[in-house]
PDB file of C-alpha atoms in Angstrom:
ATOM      1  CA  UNK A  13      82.825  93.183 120.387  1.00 90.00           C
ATOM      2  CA  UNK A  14      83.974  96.785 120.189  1.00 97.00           C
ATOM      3  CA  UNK A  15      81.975  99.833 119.812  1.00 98.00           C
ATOM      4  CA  UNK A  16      82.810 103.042 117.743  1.00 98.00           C
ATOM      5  CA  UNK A  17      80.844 105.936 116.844  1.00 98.00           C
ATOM      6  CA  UNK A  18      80.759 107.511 112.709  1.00 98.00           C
ATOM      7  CA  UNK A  19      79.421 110.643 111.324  1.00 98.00           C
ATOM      8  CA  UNK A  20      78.036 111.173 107.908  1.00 98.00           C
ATOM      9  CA  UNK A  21      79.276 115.005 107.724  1.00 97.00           C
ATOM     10  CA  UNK A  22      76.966 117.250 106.134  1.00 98.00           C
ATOM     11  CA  UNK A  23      79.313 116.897 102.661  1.00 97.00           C
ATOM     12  CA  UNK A  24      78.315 113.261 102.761  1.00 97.00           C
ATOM     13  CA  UNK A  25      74.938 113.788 103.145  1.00 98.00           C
ATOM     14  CA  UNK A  26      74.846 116.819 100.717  1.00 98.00           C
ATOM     15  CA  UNK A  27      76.602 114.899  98.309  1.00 97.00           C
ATOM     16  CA  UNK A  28      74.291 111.546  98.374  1.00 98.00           C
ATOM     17  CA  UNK A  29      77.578 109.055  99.851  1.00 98.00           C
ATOM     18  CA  UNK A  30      75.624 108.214 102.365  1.00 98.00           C
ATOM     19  CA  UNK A  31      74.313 104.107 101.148  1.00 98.00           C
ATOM     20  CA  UNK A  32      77.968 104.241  99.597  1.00 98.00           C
ATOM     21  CA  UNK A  33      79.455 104.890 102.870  1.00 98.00           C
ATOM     22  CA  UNK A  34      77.438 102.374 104.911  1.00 98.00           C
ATOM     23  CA  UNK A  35      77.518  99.941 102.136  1.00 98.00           C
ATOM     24  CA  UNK A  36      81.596  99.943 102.878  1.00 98.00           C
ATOM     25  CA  UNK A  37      81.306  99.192 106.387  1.00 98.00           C
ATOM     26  CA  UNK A  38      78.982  96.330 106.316  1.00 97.00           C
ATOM     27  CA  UNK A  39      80.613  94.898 103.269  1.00 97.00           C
ATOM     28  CA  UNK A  40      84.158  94.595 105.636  1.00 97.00           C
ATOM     29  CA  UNK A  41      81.831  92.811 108.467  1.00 97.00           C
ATOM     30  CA  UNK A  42      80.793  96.061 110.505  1.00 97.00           C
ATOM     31  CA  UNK A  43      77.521  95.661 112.091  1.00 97.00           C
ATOM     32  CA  UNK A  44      74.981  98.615 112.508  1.00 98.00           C
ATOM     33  CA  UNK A  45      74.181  99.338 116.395  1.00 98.00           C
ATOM     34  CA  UNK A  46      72.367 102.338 115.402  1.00 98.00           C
ATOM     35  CA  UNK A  47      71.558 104.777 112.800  1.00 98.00           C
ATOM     36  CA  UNK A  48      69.569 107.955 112.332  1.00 98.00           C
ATOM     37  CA  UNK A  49      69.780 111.037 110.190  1.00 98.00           C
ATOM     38  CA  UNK A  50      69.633 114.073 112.435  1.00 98.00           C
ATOM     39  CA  UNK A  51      69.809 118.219 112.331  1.00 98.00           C
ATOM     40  CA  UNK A  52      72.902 118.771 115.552  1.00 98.00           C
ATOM     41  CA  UNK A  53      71.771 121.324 117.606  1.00 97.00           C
ATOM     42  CA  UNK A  54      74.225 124.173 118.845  1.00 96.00           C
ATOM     43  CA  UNK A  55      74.663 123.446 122.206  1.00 96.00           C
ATOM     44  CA  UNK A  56      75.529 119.051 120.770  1.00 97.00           C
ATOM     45  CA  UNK A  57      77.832 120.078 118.569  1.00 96.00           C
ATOM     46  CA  UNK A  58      79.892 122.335 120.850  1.00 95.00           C
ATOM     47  CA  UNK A  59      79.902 120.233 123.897  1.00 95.00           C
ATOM     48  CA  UNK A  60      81.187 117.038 120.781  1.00 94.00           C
ATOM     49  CA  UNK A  61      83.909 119.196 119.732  1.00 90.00           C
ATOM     50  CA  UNK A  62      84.829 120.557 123.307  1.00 85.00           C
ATOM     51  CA  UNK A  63      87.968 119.782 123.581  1.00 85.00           C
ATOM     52  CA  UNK A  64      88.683 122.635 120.302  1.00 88.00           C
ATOM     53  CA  UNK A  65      87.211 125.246 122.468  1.00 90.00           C
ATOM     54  CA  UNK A  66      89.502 128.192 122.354  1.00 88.00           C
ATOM     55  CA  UNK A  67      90.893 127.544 119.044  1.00 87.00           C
ATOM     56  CA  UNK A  68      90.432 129.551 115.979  1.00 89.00           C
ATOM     57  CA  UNK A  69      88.781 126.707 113.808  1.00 88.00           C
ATOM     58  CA  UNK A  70      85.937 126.034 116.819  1.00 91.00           C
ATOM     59  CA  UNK A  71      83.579 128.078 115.431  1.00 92.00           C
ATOM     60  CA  UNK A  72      83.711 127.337 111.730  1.00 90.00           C
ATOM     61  CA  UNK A  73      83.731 123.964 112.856  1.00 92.00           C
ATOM     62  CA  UNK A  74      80.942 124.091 115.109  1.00 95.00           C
ATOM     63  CA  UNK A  75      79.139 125.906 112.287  1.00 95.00           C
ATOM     64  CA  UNK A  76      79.693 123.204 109.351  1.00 95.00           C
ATOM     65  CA  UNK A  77      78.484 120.477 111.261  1.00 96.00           C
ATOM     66  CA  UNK A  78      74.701 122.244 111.950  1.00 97.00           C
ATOM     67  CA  UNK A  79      74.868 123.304 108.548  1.00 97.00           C
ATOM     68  CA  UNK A  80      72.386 120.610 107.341  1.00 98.00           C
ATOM     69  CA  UNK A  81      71.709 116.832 108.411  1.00 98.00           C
ATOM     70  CA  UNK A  82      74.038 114.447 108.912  1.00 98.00           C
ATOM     71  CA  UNK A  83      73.895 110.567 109.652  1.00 98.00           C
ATOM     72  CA  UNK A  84      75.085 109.426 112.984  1.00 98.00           C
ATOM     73  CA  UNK A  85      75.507 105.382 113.889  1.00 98.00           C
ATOM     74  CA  UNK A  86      77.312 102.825 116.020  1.00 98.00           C
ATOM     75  CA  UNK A  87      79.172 100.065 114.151  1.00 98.00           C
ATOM     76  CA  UNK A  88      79.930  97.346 115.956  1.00 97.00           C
ATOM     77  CA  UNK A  89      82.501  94.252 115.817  1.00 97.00           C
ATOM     78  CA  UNK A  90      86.179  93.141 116.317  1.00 96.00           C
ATOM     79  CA  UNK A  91      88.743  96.544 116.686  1.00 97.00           C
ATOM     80  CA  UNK A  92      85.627  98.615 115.115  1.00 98.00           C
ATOM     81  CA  UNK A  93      87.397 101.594 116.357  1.00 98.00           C
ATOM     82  CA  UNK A  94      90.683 101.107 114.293  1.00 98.00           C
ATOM     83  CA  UNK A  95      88.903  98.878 111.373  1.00 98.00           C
ATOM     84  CA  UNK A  96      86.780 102.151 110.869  1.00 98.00           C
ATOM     85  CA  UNK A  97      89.552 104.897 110.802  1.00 98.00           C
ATOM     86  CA  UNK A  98      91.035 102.858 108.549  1.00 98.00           C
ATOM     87  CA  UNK A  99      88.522 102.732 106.197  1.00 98.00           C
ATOM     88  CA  UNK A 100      88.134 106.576 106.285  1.00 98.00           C
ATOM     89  CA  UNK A 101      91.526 107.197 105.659  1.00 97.00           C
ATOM     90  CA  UNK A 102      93.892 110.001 107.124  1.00 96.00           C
ATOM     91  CA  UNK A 103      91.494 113.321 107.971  1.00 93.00           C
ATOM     92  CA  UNK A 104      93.346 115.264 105.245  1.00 95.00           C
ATOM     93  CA  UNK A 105      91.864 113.832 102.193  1.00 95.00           C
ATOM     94  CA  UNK A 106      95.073 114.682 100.192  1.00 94.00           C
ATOM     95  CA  UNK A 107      96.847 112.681 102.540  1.00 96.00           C
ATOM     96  CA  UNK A 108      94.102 109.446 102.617  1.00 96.00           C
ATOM     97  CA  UNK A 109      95.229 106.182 100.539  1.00 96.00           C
ATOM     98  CA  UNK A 110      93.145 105.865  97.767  1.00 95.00           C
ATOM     99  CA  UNK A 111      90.279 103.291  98.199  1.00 96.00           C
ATOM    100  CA  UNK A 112      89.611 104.747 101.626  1.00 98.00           C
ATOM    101  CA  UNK A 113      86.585 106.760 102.111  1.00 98.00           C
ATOM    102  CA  UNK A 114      88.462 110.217 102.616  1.00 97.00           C
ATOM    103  CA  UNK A 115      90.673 109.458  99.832  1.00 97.00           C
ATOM    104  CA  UNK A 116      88.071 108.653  97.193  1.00 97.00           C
ATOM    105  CA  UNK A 117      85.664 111.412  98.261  1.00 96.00           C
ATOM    106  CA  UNK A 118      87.328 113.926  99.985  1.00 94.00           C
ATOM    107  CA  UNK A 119      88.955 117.179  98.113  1.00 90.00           C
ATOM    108  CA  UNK A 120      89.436 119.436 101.359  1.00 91.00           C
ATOM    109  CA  UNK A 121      90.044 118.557 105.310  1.00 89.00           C
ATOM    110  CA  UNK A 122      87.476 121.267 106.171  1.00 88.00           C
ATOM    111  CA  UNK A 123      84.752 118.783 103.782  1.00 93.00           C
ATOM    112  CA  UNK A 124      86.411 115.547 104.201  1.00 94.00           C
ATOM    113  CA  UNK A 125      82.721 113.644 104.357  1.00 97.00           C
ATOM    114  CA  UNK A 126      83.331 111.543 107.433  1.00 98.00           C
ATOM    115  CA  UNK A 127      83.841 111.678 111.057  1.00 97.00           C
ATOM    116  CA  UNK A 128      84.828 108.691 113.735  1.00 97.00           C
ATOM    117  CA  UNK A 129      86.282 108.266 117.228  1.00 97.00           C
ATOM    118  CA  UNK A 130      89.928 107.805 117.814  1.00 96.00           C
ATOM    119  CA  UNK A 131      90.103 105.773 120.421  1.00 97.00           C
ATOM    120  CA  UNK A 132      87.624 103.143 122.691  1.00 98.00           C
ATOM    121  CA  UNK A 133      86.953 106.037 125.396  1.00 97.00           C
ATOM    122  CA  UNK A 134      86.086 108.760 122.329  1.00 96.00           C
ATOM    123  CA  UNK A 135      84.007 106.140 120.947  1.00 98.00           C
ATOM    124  CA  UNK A 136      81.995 105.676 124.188  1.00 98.00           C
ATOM    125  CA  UNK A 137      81.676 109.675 124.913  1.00 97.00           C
ATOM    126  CA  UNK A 138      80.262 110.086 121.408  1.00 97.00           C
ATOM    127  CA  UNK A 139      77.806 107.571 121.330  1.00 98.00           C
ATOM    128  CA  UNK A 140      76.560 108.564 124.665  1.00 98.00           C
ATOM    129  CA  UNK A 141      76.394 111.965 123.105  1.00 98.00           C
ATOM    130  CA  UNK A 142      74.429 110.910 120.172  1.00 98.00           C
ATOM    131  CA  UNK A 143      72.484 107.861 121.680  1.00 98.00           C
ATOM    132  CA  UNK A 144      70.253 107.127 124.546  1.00 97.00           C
ATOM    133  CA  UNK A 145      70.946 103.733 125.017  1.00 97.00           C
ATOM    134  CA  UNK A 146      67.800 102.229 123.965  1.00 97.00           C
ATOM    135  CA  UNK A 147      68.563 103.397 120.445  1.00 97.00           C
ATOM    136  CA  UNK A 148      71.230 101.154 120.507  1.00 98.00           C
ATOM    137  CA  UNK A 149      70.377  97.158 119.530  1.00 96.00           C
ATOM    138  CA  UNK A 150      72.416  94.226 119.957  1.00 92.00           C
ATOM    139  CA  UNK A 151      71.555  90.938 118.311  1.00 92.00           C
ATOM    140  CA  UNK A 152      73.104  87.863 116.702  1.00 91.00           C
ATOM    141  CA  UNK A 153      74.335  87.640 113.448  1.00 91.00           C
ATOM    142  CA  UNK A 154      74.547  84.410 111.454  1.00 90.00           C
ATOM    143  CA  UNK A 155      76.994  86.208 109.201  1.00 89.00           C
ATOM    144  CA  UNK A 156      79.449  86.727 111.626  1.00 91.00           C
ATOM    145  CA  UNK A 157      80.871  83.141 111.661  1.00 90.00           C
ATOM    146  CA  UNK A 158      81.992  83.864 108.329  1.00 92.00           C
ATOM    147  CA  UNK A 159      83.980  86.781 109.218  1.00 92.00           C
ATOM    148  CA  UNK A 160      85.412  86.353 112.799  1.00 91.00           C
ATOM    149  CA  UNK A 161      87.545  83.370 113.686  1.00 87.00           C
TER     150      UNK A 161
END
C-alpha cells in the first residue's frame, strides 16, 4: 500500500472542514497513518516549500501556512497519492470539478483549503517532514476486503 501526505490548510481549519474533509477520504477507503493538528514553525514551513525559494509568492506563502493550525496526516492504501489529488481537485479552485474538495470549498488558489503530495517521492519527503516515524501506525483493516480486490 501507498503512502501520501495531506494538509488541512489553515482555511480548512479556520473554516471547521476539517471532519468533512477526513470524513471524504475514509468514506473512498483511505486509511489514516497519522494525524495531528499542529502550529508550523518558520524554519518547517520554509524548508516544505523549498523548492519556491526565490519566487515572489515564497513569502506570502510561507506566511499563510503559520498563520494558525492546520491538520497534517498520512493516508494510506492503493494509488493514495493520485486517489487523493483527485479528491482535492485541481489547486485553482475555479478550475476543480465540482464534488471535489477544492471545488466545493475553495473560492481562491491562495485559500484553496487543502494541500497533498504530487508524486510517491513528495509524499515520502513530506511525511518525513511532518512525522517521526513512530507517529506513523500500520495495522490491519477488516474493511479493506471490501474495498481492494
Amino acid at each position: 500500500m501507498e503512502r501520501t501526505y495531506v494538509m488541512v490548510k489553515p482555511d480548512g481549519v479556520q473554516r471547521q472542514l476539517v471532519g468533512e474533509i477526513i470524513s471524504r477520504f475514509e468514506r473512498k477507503g483511505l486509511k489514516i497513518a497519522g494525524l495531528k493538528l499542529m502550529q508550523i514553525p518558520r524554519s518547517l514551513a520554509e524548508e516544505h516549500y523549498g523548492e519556491h525559494k526565490g519566487k515572489s509568492f515564497f513569502a506570502p506563502l510561507v506566511d499563510y501556512i503559520t498563520s494558525g493550525p492546520v491538520v497534517a496526516m498520512v493516508l494510506e492504501g492503493k494509488d493514495a497519492v493520485s486517489t487523493a489529488r483527485e479528491m482535492m481537485g485541481a489547486t485553482n479552485p475555479l478550475q476543480a470539478a465540482p464534488g471535489t474538495i477544492r471545488g466545493t470549498y475553495g473560492m481562491d488558489i491562495g485559500r484553496n483549503v487543502i494541500h497533498g503530495s504530487d508524486s510517491p517521492a513528495s509524499a515520502e519527503r513530506e511525511i518525513n517532514l511532518f512525522f517521526r516515524p513512530e507517529e506513523l501506525v500500520s495495522y490491519d483493516r477488516s474493511l479493506d476486503r471490501w474495498i481492494y480486490e
